[in-house]
Short mmCIF file of C-alpha atoms in Angstrom, two decimals:
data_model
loop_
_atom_site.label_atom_id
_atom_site.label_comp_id
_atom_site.label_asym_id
_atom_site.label_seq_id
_atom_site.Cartn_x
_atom_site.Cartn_y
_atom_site.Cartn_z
CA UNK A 197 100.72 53.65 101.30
CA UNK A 198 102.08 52.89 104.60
CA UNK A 199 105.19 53.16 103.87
CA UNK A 200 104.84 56.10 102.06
CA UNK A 201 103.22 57.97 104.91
CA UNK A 202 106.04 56.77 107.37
CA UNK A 203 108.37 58.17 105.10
CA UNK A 204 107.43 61.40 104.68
CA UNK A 205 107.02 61.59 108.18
CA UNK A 206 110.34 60.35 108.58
CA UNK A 207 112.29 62.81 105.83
CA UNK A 208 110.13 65.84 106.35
CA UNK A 209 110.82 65.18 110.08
CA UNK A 210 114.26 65.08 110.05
CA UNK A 211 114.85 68.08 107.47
CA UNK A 212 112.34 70.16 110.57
CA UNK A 213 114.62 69.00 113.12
CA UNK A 214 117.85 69.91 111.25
CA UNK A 215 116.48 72.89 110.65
CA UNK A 216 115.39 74.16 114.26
CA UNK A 217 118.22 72.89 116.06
CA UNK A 218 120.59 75.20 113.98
CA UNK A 219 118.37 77.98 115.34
CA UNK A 220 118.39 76.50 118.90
CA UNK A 221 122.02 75.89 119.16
CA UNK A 222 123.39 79.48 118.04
CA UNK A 223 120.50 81.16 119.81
CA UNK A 224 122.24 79.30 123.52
CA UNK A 225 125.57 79.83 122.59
CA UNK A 226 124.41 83.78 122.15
CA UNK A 227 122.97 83.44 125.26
CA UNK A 228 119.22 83.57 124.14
CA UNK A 229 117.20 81.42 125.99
CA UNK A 230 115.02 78.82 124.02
CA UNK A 231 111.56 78.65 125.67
CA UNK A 232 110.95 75.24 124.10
CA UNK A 233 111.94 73.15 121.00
CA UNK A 234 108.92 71.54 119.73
CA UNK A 235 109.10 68.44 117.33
CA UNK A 236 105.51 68.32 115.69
CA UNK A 237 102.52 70.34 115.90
CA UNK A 238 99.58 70.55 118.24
CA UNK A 239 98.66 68.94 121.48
CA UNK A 240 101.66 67.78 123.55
CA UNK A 241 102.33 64.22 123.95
CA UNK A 242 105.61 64.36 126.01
CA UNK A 243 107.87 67.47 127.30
CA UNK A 244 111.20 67.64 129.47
CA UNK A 245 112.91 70.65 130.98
CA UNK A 246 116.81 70.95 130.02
CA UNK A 247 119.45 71.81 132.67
CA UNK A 248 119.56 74.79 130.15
CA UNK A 249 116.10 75.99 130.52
CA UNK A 250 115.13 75.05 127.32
CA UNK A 251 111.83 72.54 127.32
CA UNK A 252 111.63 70.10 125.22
CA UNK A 253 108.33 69.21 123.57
CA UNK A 254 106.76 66.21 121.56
CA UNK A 255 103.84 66.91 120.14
CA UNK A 256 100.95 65.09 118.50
CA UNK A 257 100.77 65.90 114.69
CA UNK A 258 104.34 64.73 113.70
CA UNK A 259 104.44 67.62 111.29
CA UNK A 260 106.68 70.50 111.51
CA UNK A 261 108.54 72.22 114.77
CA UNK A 262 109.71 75.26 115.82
CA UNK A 263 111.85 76.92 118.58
CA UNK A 264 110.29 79.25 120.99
CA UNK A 265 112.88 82.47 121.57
CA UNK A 266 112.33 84.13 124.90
CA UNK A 267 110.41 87.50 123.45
CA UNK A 268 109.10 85.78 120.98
CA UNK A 269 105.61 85.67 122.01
CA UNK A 270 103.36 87.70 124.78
CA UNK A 271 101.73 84.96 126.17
CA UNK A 272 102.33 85.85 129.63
CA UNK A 273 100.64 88.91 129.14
CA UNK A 274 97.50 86.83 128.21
CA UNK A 275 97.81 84.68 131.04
CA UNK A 276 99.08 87.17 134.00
CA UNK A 277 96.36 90.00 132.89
CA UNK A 278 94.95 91.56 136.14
CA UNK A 279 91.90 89.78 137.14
CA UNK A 280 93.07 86.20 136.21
CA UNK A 281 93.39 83.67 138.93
CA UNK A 282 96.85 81.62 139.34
CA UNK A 283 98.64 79.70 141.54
CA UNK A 284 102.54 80.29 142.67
CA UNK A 285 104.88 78.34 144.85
CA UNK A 286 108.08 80.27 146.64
CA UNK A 287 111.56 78.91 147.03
CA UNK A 288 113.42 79.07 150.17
CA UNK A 289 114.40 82.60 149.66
CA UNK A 290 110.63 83.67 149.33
CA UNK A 291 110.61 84.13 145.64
CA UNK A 292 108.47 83.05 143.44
CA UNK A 293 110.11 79.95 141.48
CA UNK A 294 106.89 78.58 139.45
CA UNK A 295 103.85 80.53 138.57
CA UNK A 296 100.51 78.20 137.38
CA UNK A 297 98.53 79.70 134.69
CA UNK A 298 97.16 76.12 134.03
CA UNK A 299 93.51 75.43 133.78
CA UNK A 300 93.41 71.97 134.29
CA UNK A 301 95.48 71.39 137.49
CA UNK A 302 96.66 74.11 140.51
CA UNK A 303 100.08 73.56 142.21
CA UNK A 304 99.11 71.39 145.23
CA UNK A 305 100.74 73.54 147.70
CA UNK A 306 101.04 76.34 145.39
CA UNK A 307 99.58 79.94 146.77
CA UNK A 308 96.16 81.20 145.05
CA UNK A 309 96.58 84.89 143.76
CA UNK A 310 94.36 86.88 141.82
CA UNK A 311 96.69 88.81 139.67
CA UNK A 312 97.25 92.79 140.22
CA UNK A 313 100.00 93.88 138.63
CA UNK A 314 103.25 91.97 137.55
CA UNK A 315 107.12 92.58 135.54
CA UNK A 316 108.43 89.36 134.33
CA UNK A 317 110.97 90.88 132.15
CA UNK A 318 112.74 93.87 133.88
CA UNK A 319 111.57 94.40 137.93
CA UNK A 320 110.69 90.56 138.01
CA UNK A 321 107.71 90.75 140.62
CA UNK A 322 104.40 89.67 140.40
CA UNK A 323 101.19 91.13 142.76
CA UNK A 324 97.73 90.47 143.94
CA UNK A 325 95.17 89.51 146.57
CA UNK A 326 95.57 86.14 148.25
CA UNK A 327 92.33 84.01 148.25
CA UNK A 328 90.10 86.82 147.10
CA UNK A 329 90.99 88.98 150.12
CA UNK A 330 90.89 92.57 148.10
CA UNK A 331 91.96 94.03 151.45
CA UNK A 332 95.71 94.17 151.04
CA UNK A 333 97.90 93.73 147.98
CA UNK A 334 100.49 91.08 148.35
CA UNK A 335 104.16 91.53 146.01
CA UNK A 336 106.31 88.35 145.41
CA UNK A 337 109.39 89.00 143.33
CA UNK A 338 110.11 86.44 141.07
CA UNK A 339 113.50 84.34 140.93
CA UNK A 340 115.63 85.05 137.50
CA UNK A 341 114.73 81.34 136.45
CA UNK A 342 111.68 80.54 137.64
CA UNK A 343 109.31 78.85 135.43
CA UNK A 344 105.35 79.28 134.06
CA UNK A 345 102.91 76.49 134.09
CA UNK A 346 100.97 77.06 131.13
CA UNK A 347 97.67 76.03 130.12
CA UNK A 348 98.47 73.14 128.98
CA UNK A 349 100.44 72.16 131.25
CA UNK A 350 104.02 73.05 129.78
CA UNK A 351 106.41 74.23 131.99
CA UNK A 352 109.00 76.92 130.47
CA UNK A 353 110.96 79.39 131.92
CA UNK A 354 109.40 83.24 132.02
CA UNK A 355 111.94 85.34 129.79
CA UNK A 356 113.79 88.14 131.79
CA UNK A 357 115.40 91.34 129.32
CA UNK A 358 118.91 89.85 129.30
CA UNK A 359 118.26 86.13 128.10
CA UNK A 360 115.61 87.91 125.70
CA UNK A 361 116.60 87.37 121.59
CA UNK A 362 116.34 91.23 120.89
CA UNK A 363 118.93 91.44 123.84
CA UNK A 364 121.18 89.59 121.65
CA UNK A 365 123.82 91.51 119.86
CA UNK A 366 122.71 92.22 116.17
CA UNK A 367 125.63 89.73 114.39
CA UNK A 368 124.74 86.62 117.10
CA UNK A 369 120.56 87.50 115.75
CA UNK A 370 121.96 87.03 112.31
CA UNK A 371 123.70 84.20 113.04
CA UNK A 372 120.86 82.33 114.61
CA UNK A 373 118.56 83.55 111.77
CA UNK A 374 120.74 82.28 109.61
CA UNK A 375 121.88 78.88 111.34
CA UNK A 376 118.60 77.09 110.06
CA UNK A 377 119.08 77.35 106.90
CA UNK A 378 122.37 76.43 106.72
CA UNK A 379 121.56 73.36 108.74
CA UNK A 380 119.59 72.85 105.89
CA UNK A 381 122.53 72.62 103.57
CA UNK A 382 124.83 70.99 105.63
CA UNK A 383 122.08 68.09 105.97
CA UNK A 384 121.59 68.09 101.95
CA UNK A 385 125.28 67.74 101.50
CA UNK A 386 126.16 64.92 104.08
CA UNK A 387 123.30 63.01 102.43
CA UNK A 388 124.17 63.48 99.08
CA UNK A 389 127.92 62.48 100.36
CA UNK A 390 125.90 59.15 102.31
CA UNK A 391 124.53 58.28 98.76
CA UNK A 392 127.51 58.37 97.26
CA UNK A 393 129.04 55.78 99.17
CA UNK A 394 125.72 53.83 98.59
CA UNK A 395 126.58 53.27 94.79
CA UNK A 396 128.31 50.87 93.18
CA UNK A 397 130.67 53.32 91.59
CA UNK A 398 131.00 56.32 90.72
CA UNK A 399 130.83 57.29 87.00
CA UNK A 400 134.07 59.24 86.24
CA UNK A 401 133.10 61.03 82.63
CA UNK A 402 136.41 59.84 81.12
CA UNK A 403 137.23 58.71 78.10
CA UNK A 404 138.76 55.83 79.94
CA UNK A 405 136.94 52.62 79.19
CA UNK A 406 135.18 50.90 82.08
CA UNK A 407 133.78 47.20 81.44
CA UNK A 408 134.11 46.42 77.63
CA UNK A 409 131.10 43.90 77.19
CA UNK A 410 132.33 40.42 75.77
CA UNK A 411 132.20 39.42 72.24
CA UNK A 412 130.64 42.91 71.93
CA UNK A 413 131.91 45.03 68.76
CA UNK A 414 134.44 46.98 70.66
CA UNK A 415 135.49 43.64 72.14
CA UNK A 416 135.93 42.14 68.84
CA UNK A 417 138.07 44.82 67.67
CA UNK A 418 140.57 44.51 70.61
CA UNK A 419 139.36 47.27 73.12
CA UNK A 420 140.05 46.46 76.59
CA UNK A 421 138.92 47.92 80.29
CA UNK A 422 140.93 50.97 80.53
CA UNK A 423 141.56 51.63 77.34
CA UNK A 424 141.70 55.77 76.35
CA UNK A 425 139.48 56.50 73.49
CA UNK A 426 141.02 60.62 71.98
CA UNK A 427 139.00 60.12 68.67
CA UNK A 428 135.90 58.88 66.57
CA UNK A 429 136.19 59.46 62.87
CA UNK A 430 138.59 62.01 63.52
CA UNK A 431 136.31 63.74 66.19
CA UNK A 432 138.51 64.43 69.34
CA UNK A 433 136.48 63.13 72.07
CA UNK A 434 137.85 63.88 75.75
CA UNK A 435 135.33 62.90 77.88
CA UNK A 436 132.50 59.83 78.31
CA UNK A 437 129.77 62.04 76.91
CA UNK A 438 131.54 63.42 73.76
CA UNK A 439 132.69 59.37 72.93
CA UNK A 440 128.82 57.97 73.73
CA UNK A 441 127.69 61.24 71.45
CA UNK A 442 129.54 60.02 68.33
CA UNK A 443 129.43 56.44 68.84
CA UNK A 444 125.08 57.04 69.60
CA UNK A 445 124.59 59.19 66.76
CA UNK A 446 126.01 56.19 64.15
CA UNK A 447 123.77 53.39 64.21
CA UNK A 448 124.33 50.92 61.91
CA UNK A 449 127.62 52.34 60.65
CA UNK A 450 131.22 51.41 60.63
CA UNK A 451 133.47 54.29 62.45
CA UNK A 452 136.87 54.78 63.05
CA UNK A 453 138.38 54.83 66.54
CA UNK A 454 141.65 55.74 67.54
CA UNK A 455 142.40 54.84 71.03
CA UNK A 456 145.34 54.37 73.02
CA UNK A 457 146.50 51.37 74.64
CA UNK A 458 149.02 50.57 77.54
CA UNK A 459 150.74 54.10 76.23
CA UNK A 460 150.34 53.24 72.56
CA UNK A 461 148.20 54.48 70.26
CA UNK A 462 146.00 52.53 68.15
CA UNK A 463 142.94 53.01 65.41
CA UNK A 464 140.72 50.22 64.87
CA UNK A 465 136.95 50.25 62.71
CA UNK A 466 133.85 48.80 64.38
CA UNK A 467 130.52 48.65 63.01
CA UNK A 468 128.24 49.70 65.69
CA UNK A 469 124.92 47.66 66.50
CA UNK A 470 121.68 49.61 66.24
CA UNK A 471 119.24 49.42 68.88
CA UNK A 472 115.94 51.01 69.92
CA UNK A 473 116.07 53.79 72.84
CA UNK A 474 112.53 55.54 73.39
CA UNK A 475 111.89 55.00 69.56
CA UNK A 476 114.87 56.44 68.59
CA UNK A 477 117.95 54.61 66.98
CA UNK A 478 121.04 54.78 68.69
CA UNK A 479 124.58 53.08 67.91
CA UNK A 480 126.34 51.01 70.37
CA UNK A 481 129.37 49.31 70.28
CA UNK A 482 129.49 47.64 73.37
CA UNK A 483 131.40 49.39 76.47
CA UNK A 484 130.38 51.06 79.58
CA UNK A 485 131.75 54.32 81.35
CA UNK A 486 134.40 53.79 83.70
CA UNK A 487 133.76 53.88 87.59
CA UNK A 488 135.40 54.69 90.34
CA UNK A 489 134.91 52.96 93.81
CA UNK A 490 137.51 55.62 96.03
CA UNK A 491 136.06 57.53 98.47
CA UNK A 492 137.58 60.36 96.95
CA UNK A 493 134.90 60.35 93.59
CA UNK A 494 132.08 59.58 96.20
CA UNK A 495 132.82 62.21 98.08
CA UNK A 496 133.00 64.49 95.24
CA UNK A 497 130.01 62.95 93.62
CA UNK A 498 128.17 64.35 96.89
CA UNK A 499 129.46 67.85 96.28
CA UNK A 500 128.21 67.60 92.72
CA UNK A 501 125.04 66.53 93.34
CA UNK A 502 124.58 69.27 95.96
CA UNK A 503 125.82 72.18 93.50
CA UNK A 504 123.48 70.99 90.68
CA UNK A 505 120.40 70.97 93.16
CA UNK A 506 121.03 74.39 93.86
CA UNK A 507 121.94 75.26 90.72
CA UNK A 508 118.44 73.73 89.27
CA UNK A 509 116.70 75.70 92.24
CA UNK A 510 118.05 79.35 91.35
CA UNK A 511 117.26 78.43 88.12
CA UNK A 512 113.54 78.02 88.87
CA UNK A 513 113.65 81.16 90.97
CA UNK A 514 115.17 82.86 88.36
CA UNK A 515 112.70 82.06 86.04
CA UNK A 516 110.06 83.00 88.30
CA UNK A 517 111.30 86.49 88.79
CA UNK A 518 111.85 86.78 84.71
CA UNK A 519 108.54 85.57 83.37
CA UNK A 520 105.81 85.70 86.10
CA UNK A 521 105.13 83.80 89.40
CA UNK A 522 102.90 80.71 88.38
CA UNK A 523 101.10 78.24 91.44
CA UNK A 524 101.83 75.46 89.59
CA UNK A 525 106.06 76.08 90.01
CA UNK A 526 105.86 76.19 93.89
CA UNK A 527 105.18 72.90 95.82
CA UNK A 528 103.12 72.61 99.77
CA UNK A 529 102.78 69.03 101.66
CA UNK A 530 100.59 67.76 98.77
CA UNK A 531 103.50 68.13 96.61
CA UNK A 532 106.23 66.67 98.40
CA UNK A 533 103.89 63.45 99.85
CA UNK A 534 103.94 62.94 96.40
CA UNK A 535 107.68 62.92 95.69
CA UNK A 536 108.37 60.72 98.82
CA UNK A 537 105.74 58.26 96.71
CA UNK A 538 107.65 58.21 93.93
CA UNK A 539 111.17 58.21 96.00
CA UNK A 540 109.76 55.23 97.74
CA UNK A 541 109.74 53.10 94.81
CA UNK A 542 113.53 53.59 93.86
CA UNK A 543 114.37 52.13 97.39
CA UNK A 544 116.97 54.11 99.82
CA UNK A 545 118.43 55.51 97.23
CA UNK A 546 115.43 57.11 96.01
CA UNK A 547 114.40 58.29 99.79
CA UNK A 548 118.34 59.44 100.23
CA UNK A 549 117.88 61.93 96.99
CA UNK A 550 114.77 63.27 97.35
CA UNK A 551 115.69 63.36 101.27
CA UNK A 552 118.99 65.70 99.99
CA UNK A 553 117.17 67.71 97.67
CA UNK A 554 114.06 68.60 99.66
CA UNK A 555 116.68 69.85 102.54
CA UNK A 556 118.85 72.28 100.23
CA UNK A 557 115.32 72.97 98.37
CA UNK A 558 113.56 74.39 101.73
CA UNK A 559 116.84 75.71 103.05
CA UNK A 560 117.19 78.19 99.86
CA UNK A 561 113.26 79.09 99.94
CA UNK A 562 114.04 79.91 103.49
CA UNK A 563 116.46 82.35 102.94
CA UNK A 564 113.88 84.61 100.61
CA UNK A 565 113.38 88.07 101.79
CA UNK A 566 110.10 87.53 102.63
CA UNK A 567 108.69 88.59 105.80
CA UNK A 568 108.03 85.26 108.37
CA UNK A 569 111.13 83.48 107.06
CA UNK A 570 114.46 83.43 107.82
CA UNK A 571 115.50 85.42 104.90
CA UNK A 572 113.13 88.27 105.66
CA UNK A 573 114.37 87.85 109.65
CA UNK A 574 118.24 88.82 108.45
CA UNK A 575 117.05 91.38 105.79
CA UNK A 576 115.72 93.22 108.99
CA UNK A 577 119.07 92.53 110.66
CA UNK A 578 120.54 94.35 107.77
CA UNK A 579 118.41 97.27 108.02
CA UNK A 580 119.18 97.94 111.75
CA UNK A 581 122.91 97.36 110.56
CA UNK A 582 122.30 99.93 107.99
CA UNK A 583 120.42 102.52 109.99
CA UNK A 584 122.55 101.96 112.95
CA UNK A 585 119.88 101.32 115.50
CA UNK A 586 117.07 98.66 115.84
CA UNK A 587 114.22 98.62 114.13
CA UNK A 588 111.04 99.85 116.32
CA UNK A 589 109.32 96.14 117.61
CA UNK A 590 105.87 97.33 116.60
CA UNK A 591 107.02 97.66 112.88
CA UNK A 592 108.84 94.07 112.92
CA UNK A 593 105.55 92.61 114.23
CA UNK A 594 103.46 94.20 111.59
CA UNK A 595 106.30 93.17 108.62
CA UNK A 596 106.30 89.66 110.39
CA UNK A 597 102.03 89.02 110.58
CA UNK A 598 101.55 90.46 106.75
CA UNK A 599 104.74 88.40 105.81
CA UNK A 600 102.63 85.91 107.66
CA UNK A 601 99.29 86.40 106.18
CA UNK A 602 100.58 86.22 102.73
CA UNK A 603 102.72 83.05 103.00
CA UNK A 604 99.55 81.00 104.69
CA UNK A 605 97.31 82.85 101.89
CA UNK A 606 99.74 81.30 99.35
CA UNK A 607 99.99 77.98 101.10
CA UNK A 608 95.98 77.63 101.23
CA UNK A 609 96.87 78.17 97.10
CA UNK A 610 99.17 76.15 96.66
CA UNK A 611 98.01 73.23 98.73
CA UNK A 612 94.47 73.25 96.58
CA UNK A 613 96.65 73.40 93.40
CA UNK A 614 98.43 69.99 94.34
CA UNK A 615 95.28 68.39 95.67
CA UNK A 616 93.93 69.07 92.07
CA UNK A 617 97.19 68.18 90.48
CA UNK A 618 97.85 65.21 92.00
CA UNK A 619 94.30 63.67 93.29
CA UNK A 620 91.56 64.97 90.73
CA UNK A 621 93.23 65.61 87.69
#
């Protein structure tokens, strides 16, 4: 269980980290500055400030992450309202460079203010009475970069209009809306590429004989490792699962199979052996699909494996859309413990697929246009690129907190569905 738990900490981790650090890095290269990046959820264990502003946060519940967009939030607001009682400390050109909204510590030679008034995104001042003289009102302005002590003790840099995300032109937003996501895939593909080159070999679906088992029928009848098999009784057969197809469906029976053979071609009869496969006969005659070990196949094996998973997952979605939305066909943190529990037992491998598949899985369910994720971020993008000017803030907020609301009302659902699923029934 242990194991299990480490994990799923471990891939759900990484796919979170993927994720948000697409979003980070187009966000600074547009020239949006990233509050924090946060890796896990809750109380913070650990946090570091970044030449680029951006601070860097560890917190407790290793679960999740996000990135913090200057104008994302109004938390200043709460903190700065008039009335409350801060701290600030003044560089040496008498601005402000660090404002303490903490409650559990004061700067030590910090100034005590009881807030008045205050612009931390266009005029960049802050005002108020000094020590609880009401007498005279005291204005600081604030430098560009200075920072905000937060309440628990966090320091991050306020968010001034130009380094602000809706200050951002409309195709770098979509870019960095989008840029999670496709970290997403990139991460499903490189890992599905990784596992390639973990195999063995890689089957090739030829007709081209791979190991010809010894004193096996096939064997006996003079078949050798790269022989071409073209026909089975007369049945063309042009790949490995058109040959294993006739040769499965003929237990017990002799069949006819013309191969070909350093260039020549040659027809030979074998009787195939019968055998058992989940109580169902089956014919076998003794060979095994041919492999290839060149990083070439692997490589293309990766792609493969990457098309089908999306593939399988539009399928699903499709199917949703056509005959009804069902709890049981989505999937929460119940759900995917689960699959890292069953990954676990198949070794890296196993932890490598369901690793790759979980990535491209949450990376397509992100880009629904649904309010709150990604998707329903760029269908916005489109509608101010449609309309021609941006969409009022008030209305994204609302779109964004229902978007909200229903996704966490769906998660509560879907959460007590798997709990049920996987630990009572």
């Amino acid at each position: 269980m242990l194991i299990t738990i480490i994990t799923f900490i471990l891939v759900f981790g990484l796919i979170v980290l993927v994720h948000e650090f697409g979003h980070y890095f187009f966000a600074v290269r547009a020239g949006i500055l990233v509050r924090e990046f946060s890796i896990g959820m809750g109380p913070k264990v650990w946090w570091r400030r970044g030449k680029n502003g951006t601070t860097f946060t560890i917190r407790i519940l290793p679960l999740g992450g996000y990135v913090r967009f200057a104008g994302d939030d109004d938390d200043d607001e709460e903190h700065l309202r008039p009335g409350s009682t801060i701290s600030i400390s003044l560089n040496n050109d008498q601005e402000v460079d660090t404002i303490d909204v903490s409650k559990g510590r004061r700067l030590l030679q910090g100034i005590p203010l009881q807030v008045v008034d205050h612009d931390l995104t266009d005029k960049l001042f802050i005002a108020g009475y000094i020590n609880g003289d009401e007498s005279a009102v005291k204005r600081y302005p604030v430098n560009h970069d200075a920072v905000i002590v937060e309440p628990d003790g966090t320091s991050v840099r306020i968010a001034p209009r130009d380094v602000l995300f809706q200050s951002a032109s409309l195709g770098n937003r979509m870019l960095t809306n989008f840029a999670g996501p496709f970290n997403n895939f990139i991460l499903s593909l490189v890992v599905f590429v990784i596992l390639g080159f973990t195999l063995p070999g890689i089957p090739t679906g030829s007709n081209r004989l791979g190991n010809v088992q010894a004193h096996g029928p096939a064997a006996r009848a003079g078949l050798v490792t790269g022989d071409r098999v073209v026909k089975v009784n007369n049945h063309r057969v042009a790949s490995w699962q058109a040959l294993s197809q006739q040769i499965s469906t003929q237990p017990g029976k002799t069949v006819t199979v013309t191969y070909a053979h350093n260039g020549h071609q040659r027809s030979t009869r074998i009787k195939t052996k019968t055998t058992v496969v989940n109580k169902q006969k089956v014919g076998r005659i003794g060979i095994e699909e041919e492999i290839s070990k060149s990083p070439v196949a692997r490589v293309k094996y990766g792609w493969n494996a990457f098309a089908q998973s999306g593939t399988l997952i539009f399928s699903v979605l499709g199917h949703m859309i056509t005959h009804g939305f069902n709890v049981n066909d989505f999937g929460g943190p119940v759900a995917m413990y689960a699959g890292t529990s069953q990954a676990t037992h198949y070794g890296i491998n196993g932890v490598l697929a369901f690793l790759a598949a979980l990535s491209i899985n949450l990376g397509i369910v992100n880009l629904l246009p649904i309010p709150a994720l990604d998707g329903g971020k760029l269908l916005l993008n489109i509608i101010e690129a449609i309309i021609r000017r941006p969409i009022p803030e008030k209305v994204e907020v609302v779109v964004t907190l229902i978007g909200f609301s229903l996704l966490l009302l769906l998660m509560i659902l879907v959460t007590y569905n798997d709990i049920q699923r996987y630990f009572v029934h």
